[in-house]
Coordinates of C-alpha atoms in Angstrom, one line a residue:
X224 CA 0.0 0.0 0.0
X225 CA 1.7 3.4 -1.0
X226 CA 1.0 6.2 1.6
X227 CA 0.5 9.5 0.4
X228 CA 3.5 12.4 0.7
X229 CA 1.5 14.8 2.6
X230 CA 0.7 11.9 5.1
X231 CA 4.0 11.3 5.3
X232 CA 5.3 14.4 5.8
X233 CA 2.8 15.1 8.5
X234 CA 3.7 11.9 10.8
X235 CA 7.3 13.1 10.7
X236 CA 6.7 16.4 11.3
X237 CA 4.3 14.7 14.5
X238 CA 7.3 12.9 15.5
X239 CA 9.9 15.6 15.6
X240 CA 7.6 17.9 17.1
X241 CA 7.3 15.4 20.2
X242 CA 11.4 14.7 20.0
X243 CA 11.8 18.4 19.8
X244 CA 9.8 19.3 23.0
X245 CA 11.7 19.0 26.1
X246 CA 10.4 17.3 29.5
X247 CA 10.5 19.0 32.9
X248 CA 11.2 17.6 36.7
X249 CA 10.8 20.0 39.1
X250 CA 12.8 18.8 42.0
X251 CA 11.6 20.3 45.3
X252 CA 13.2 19.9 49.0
X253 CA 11.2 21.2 52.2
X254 CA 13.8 23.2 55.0
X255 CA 16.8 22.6 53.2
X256 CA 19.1 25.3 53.8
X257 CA 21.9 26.9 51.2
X258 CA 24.8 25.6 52.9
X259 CA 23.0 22.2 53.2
X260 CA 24.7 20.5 49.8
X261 CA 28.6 19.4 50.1
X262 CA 28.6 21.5 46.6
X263 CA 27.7 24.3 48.9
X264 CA 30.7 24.2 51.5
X265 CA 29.0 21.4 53.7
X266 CA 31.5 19.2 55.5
X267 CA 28.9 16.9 57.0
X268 CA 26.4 16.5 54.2
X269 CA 26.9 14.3 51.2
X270 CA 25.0 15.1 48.4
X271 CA 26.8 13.4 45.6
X272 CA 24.2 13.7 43.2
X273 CA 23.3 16.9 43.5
X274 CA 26.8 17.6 42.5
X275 CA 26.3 15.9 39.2
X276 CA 23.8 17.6 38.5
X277 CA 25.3 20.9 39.2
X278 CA 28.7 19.7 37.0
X279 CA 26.2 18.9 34.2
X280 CA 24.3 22.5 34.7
X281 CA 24.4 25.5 36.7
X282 CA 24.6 26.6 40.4
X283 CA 22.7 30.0 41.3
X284 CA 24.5 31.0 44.2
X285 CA 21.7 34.2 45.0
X286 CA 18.5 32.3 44.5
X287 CA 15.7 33.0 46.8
X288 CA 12.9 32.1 48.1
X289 CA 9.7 34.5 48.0
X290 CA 9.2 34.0 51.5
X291 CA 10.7 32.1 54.3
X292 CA 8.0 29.3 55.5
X293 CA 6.5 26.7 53.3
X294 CA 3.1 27.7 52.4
X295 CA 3.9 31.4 51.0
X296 CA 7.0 30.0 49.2
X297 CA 5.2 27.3 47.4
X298 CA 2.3 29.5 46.6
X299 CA 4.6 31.8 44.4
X300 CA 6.9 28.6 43.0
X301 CA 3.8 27.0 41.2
X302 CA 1.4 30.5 40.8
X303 CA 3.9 33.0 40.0
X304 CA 2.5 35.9 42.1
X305 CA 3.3 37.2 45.0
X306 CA 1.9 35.5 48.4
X307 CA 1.7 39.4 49.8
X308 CA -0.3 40.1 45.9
X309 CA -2.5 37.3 47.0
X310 CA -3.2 38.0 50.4
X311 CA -4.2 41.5 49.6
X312 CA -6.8 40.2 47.0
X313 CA -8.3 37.7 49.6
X314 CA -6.9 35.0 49.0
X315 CA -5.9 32.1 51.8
X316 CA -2.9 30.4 50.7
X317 CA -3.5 27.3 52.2
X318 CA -6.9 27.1 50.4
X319 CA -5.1 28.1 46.5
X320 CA -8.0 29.7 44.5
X321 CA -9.0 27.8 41.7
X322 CA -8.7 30.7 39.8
X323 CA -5.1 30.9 40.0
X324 CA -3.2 29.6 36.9
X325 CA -0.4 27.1 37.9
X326 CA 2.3 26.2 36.1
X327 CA 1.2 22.7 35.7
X328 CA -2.3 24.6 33.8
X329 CA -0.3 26.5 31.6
X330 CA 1.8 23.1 30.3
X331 CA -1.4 20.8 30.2
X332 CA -2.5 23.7 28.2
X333 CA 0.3 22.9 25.6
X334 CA -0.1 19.2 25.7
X335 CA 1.9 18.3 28.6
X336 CA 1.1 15.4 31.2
X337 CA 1.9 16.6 34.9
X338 CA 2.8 14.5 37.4
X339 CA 2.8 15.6 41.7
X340 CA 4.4 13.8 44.2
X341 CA 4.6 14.5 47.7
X342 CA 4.0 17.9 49.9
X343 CA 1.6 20.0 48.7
X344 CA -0.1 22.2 51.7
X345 CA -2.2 24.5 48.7
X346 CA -5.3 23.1 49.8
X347 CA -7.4 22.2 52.7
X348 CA -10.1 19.3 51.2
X349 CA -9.8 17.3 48.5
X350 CA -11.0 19.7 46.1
X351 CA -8.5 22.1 46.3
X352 CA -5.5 19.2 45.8
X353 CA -3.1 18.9 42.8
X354 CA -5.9 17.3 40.5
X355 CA -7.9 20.4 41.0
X356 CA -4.6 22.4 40.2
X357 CA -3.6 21.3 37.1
X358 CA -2.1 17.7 37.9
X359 CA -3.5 15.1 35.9
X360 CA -1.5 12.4 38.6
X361 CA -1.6 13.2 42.2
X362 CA 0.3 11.2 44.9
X363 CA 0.6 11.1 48.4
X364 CA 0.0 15.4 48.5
X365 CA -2.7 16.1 51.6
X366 CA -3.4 19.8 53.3
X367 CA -0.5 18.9 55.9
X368 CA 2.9 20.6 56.3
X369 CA 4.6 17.8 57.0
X370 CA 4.2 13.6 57.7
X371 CA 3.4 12.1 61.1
X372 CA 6.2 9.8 60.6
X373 CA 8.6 9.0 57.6
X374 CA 8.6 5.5 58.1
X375 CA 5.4 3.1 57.1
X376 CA 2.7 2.8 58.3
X377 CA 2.3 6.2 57.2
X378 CA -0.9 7.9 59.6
X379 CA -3.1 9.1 57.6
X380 CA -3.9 12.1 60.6
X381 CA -1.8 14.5 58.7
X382 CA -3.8 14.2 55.7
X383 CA -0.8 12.0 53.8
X384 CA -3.6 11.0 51.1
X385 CA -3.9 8.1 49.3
X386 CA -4.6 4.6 49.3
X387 CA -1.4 3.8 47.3
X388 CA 0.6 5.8 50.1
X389 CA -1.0 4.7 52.9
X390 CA -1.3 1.0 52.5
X391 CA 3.1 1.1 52.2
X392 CA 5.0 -2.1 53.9
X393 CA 6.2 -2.0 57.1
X394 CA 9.5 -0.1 57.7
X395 CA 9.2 1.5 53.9
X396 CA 10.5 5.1 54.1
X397 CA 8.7 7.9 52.3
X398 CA 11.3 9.8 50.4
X399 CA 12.0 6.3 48.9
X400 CA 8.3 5.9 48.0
X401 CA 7.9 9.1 46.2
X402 CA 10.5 8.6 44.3
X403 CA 9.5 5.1 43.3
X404 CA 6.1 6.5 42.1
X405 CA 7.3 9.5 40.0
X406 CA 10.3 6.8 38.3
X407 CA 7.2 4.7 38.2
X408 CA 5.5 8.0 35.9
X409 CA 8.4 8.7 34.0
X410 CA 8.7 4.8 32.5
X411 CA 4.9 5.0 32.0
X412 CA 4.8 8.1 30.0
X413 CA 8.4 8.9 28.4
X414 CA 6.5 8.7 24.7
X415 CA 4.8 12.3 25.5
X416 CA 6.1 15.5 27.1
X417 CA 5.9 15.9 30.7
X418 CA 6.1 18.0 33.7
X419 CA 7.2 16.4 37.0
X420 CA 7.3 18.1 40.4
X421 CA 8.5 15.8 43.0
X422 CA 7.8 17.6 46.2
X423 CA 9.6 16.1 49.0
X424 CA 8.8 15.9 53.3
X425 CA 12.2 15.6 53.6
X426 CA 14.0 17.2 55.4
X427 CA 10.9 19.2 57.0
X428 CA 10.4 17.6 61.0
X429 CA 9.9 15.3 62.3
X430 CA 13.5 14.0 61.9
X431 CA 13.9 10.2 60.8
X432 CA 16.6 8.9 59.2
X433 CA 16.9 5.7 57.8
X434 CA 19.1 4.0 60.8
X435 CA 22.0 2.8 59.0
X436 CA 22.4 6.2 57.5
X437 CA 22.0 8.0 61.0
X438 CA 25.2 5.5 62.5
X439 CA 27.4 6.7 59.7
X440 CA 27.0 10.0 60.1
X441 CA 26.9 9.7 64.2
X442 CA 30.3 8.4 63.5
X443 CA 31.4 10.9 61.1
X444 CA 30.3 14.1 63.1
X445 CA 32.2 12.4 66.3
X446 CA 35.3 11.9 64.2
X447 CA 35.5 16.5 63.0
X448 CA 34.9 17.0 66.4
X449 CA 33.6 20.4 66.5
X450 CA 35.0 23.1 68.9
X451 CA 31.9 25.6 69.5
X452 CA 29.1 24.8 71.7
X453 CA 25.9 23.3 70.0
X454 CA 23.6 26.3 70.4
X455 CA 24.2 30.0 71.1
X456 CA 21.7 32.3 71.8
X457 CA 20.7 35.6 70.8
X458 CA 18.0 38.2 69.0
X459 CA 17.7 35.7 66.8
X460 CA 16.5 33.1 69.7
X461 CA 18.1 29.9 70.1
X462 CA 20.6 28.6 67.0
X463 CA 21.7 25.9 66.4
X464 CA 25.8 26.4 65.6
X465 CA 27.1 23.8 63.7
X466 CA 25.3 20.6 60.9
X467 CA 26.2 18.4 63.6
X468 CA 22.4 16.4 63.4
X469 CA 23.5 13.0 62.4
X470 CA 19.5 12.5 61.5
X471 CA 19.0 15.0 59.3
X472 CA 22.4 14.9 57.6
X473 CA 20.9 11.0 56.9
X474 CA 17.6 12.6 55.8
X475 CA 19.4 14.7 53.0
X476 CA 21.5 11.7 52.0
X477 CA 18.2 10.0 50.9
X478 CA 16.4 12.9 49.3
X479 CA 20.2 13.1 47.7
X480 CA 20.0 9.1 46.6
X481 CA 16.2 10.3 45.2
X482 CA 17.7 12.7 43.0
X483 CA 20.0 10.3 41.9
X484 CA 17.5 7.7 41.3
X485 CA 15.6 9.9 38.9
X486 CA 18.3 11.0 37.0
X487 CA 19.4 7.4 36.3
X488 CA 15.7 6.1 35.3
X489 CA 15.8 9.6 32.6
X490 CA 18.9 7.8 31.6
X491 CA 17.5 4.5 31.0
X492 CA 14.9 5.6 29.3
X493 CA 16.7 8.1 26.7
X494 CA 15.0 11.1 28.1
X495 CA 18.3 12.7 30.1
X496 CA 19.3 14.8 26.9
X497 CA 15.4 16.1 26.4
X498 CA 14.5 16.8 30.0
X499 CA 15.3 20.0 32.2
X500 CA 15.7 19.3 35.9
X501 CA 15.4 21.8 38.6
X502 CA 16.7 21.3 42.1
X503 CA 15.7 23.8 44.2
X504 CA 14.5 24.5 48.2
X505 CA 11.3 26.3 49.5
X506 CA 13.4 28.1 52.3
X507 CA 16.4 28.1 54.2
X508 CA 17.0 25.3 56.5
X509 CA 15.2 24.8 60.5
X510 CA 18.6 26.5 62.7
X511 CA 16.4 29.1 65.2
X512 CA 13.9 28.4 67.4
X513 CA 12.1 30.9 69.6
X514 CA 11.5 31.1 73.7
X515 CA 8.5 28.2 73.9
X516 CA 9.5 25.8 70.9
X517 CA 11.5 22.8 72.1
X518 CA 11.7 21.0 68.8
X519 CA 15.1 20.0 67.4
X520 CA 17.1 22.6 65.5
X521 CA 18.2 20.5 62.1
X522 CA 20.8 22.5 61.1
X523 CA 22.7 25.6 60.8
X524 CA 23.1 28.0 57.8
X525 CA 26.4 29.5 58.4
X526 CA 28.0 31.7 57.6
X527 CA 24.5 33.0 56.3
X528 CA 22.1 34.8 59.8
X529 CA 19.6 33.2 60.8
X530 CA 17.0 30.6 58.8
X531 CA 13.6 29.4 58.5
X532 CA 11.3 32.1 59.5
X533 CA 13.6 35.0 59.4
X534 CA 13.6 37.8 56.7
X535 CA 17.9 37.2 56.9
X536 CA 19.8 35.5 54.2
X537 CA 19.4 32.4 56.0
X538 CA 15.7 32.3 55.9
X539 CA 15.5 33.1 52.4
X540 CA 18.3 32.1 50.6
X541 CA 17.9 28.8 49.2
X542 CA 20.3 26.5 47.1
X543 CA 19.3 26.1 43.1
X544 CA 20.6 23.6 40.3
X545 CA 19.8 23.9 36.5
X546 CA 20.3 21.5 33.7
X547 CA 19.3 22.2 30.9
X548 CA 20.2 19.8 28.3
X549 CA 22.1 21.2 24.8
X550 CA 21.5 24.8 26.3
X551 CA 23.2 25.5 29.4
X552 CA 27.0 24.3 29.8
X553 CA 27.9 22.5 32.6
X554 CA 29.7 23.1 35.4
X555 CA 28.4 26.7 36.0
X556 CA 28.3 29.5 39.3
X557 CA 26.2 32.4 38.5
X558 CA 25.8 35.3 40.8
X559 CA 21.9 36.9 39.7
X560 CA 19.7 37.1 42.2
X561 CA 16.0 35.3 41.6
X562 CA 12.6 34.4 43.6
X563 CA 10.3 31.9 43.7
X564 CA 7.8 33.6 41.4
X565 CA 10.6 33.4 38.5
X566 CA 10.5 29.5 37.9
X567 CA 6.7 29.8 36.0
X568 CA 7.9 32.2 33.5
X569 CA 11.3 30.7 33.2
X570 CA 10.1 27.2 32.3
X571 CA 8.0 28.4 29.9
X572 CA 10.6 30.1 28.2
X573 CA 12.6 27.4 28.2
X574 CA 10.5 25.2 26.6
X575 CA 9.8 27.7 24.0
X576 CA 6.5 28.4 25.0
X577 CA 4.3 32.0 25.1
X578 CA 4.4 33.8 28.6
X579 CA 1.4 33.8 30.7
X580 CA 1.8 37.4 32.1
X581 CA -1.7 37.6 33.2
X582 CA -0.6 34.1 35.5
X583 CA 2.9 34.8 36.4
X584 CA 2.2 38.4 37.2
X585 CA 5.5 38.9 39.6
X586 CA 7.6 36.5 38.1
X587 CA 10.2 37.0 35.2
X588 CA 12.1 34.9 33.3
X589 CA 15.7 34.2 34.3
X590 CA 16.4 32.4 31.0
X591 CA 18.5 35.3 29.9
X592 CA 20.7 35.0 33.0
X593 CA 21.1 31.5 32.9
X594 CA 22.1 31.8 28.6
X595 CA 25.0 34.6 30.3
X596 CA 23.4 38.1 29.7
X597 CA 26.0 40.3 32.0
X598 CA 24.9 42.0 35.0
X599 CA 21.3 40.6 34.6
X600 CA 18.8 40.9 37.2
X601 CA 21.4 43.7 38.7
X602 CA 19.1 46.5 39.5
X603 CA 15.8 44.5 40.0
X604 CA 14.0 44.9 43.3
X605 CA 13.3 42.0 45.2
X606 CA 10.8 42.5 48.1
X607 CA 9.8 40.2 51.1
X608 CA 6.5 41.1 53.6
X609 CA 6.0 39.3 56.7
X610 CA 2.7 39.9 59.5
X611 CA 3.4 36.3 60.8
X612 CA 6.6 36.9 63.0
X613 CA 6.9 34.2 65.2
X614 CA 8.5 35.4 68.3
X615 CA 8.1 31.7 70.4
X616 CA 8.4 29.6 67.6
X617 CA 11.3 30.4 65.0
X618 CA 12.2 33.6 67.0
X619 CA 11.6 36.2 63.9
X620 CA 10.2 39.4 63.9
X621 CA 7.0 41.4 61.7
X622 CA 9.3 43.1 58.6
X623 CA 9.3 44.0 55.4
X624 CA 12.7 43.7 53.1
X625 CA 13.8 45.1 49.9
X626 CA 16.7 43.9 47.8
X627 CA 18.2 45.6 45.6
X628 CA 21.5 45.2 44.0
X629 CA 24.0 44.9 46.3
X630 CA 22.4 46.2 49.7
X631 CA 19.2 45.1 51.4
X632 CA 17.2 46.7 53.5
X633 CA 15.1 45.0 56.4
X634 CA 12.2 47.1 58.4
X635 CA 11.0 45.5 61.2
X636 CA 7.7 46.7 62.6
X637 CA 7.6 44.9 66.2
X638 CA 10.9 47.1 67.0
X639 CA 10.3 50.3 64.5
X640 CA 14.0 49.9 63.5
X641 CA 15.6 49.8 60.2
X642 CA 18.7 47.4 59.3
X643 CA 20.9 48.0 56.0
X644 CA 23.6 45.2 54.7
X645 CA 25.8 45.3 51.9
X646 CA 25.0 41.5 50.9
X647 CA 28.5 41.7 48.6
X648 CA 30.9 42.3 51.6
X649 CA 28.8 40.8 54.7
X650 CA 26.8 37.7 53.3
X651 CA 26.8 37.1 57.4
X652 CA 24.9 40.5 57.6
X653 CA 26.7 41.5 60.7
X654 CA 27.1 45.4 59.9
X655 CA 24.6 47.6 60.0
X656 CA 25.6 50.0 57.8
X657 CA 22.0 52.3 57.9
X658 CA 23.8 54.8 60.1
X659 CA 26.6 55.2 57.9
X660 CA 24.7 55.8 54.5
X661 CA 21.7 57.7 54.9
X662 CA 21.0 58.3 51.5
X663 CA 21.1 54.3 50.2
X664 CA 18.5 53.9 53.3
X665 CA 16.3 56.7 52.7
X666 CA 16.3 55.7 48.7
X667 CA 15.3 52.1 50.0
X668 CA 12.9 52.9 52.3
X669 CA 10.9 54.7 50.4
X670 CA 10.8 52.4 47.6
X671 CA 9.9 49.9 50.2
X672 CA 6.9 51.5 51.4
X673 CA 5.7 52.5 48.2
X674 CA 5.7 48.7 47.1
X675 CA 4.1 47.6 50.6
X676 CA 1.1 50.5 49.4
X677 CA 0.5 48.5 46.0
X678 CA 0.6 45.5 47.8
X679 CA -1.8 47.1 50.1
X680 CA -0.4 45.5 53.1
X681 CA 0.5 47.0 56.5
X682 CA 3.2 48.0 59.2
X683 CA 1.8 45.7 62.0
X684 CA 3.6 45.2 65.1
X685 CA 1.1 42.3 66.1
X686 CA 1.8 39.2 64.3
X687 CA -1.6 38.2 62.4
X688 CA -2.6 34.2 62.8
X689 CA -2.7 32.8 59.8
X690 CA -3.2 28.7 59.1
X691 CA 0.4 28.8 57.6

């Protein structure tokens, strides 16, 4: 039987359009701090694979995340706006609109099949889960912030949903089984673009550690025998001083060994040259604790102030790795700063698709950066807004921050004082310097409270409950 040329030209034209289009896996880790990767400086931590992947792509050494606790951050990583854009228009984060365009929308838009795994804390019932967000395969996501337990059986009190999560073996540990169900997606689909976003637990409390792993690095920590106390104390509340938590460092070797896992299955299946992966955090890592919380610190983010909670670099700096097959050369530190809102309109410029501005209404595109456009991103603002200071908890204050080049300015509303660091000489931000330039502070300020008036949010010295 002949086939006719224009048929023929049409099925290849079908099939390079699919080769052509690249896949996505969005690689999310809950509390993991910059200086938590050995690729960052850690001499505790061993994350191998994340080292790969860097070696193969790009580091971002001034990534950050739009706001320094989970639900906010993730809110802007998968919508693209704002949390303090959202809040102001009535929206509760923990209850997503289903209004809001997602990322995983946009793609299904454009023929992609999206895959979530894992923590998604968007939505407080069933119908505001992933497969009401745009996920056409949802596993193991709930309303909760983190597991009762990482080790099966799974409870199913903190909303850990699913019947193919919660019926796990005994002794099974989660991070292993949400990676075995997105490897399981990948083999299933392969044959048609698609968007993964594994969203780990780990290494967000409680901390479990698979027990072998937890021995090693008991025996590893003992052996550097660290000098300084454990904790030190001070306006920043109780801090934990040194990555001497044998658990979690066991906790990041597995979501570490999970990363590795998935790029070894894109391997076997001829997909590692046609898929982008991105490795990134929510926030910094768990180091301060407040007056009344007794939980275990995980982990410290030195030389960076402070961490989870906290408007410092430590609360909101967050560790980044691109590849991006045939595009971006291996091996790579870049210096721009981003935010969480930038990964929407980034993605879909990577995969050559049209920008949803109306979506991703504070994000832009680092694409440029990442391709080596000098001193991109330089003179952007970058702006953090905080009513939820939690004093007996992590120990941080009410504030509102703009960055902006090299300095960044923090006002803090509990204490009606003003803090100025120049980020490119004091990373640590140990010196003040808002006494001894006036003008940078006054120019700051005022750009600050002009942004906090379109964002039509408020200088209040009493933190605001929110379910977050």
């Amino acid at each position: 039987m002949k086939i006719p040329l224009i048929l023929i030209c049409v099925l290849l034209s079908a099939a390079s359009m699919r080769a052509e289009r690249l896949n996505v896996v969005f690689f999310l880790v809950d509390d993991l701090g910059y200086h938590d990767l050995s690729l960052t400086g850690s001499e505790v931590y061993e994350t191998p694979n994340v080292d790969q992947l860097a070696a193969d792509g790009a580091l971002l050494t001034q990534a950050y995340a739009a706001f320094p606790r989970c639900v906010p951050s993730r809110y802007a990583m998968i919508s693209g706006v704002h949390p303090s854009r959202a809040e102001s228009e009535g929206e509760r984060l923990t209850h997503m609109s289903l209004e809001r365009v997602t990322i995983a929308e946009a793609l299904k838009d454009h023929g992609y099949t999206t895959f979530f795994a894992g923590k998604w804390h968007l939505g407080k019932s069933e119908d505001r889960y992933p497969s009401a967000q745009g996920f056409d395969v949802s596993v193991g996501a709930g309303s909760a912030g983190a597991p009762g337990t990482y080790i099966a059986p799974y409870t199913a009190e903190k909303n850990l949903s699913g019947p193919e999560v919660l019926n796990a073996p005994q002794g099974e540990y989660l991070t292993d089984r949400l990676t075995d169900e997105t490897i399981g997606f990948i083999e299933q689909n392969g044959d048609e673009p698609f968007f993964v976003y594994l969203s780990h637990y780990g290494v967000h409390t409680p901390l479990e550690g698979k027990s072998e792993k937890v021995a090693y690095y008991e025996k590893k920590i003992e052996g550097i025998g660290f000098e300084s106390e454990q904790f030190a104390f001070g306006i920043d509340g109780r801090r934990r001083v040194n990555q001497d938590n044998a658990i979690y460092a066991a906790m990041i070797e597995s979501v570490d060994e999970s990363l590795g896992r998935i790029v070894e299955c894109l391997e076997k299946e001829g997909l590692s040259e046609n898929t982008i992966v991105i490795f990134t955090s929510d926030h910094g890592g768990l180091s301060n604790s407040g007056s009344e919380n007794k939980r275990p610190l995980a982990t410290s983010n030195s030389p960076l102030r402070a961490g989870k909670g906290h408007m410092y670099e430590g609360g909101t700096r967050v560790p980044v790795v691109v590849k991006w097959p045939g595009r971006l050369e291996g091996g790579k530190s870049l210096q721009f700063p981003i935010t969480g809102m930038d990964y929407f309109p980034t993605i879909l410029e990577m995969l050559d698709l049209p920008q949803r501005p109306d979506a991703h209404v504070d994000g832009e595109s680092f694409v440029p950066g990442l391709l080596g456009r000098e001193s991109f991103n330089e003179d952007r603002s970058f702006f953090w807004y905080s009513d939820t200071g939690r004093r007996r908890s992590t120990g941080d204050f009410n504030a509102a921050v703009l960055r902006k080049g090299k300095y960044k300015l923090m006002q803090f509303f509990t204490e009606d004082k003003v803090e100025l660091y120049d980020l490119s000489l004091d990373v640590g931000e140990d010196n003040d310097l808002s006494n001894q330039l006036p003008e940078v502070r006054s120019r700051m300020l005022e750009e600050l409270i002009e942004w906090k008036k379109s964002m039509s949010v408020r200088d209040k010295q009493q933190s605001k409950k929110r379910d977050y």
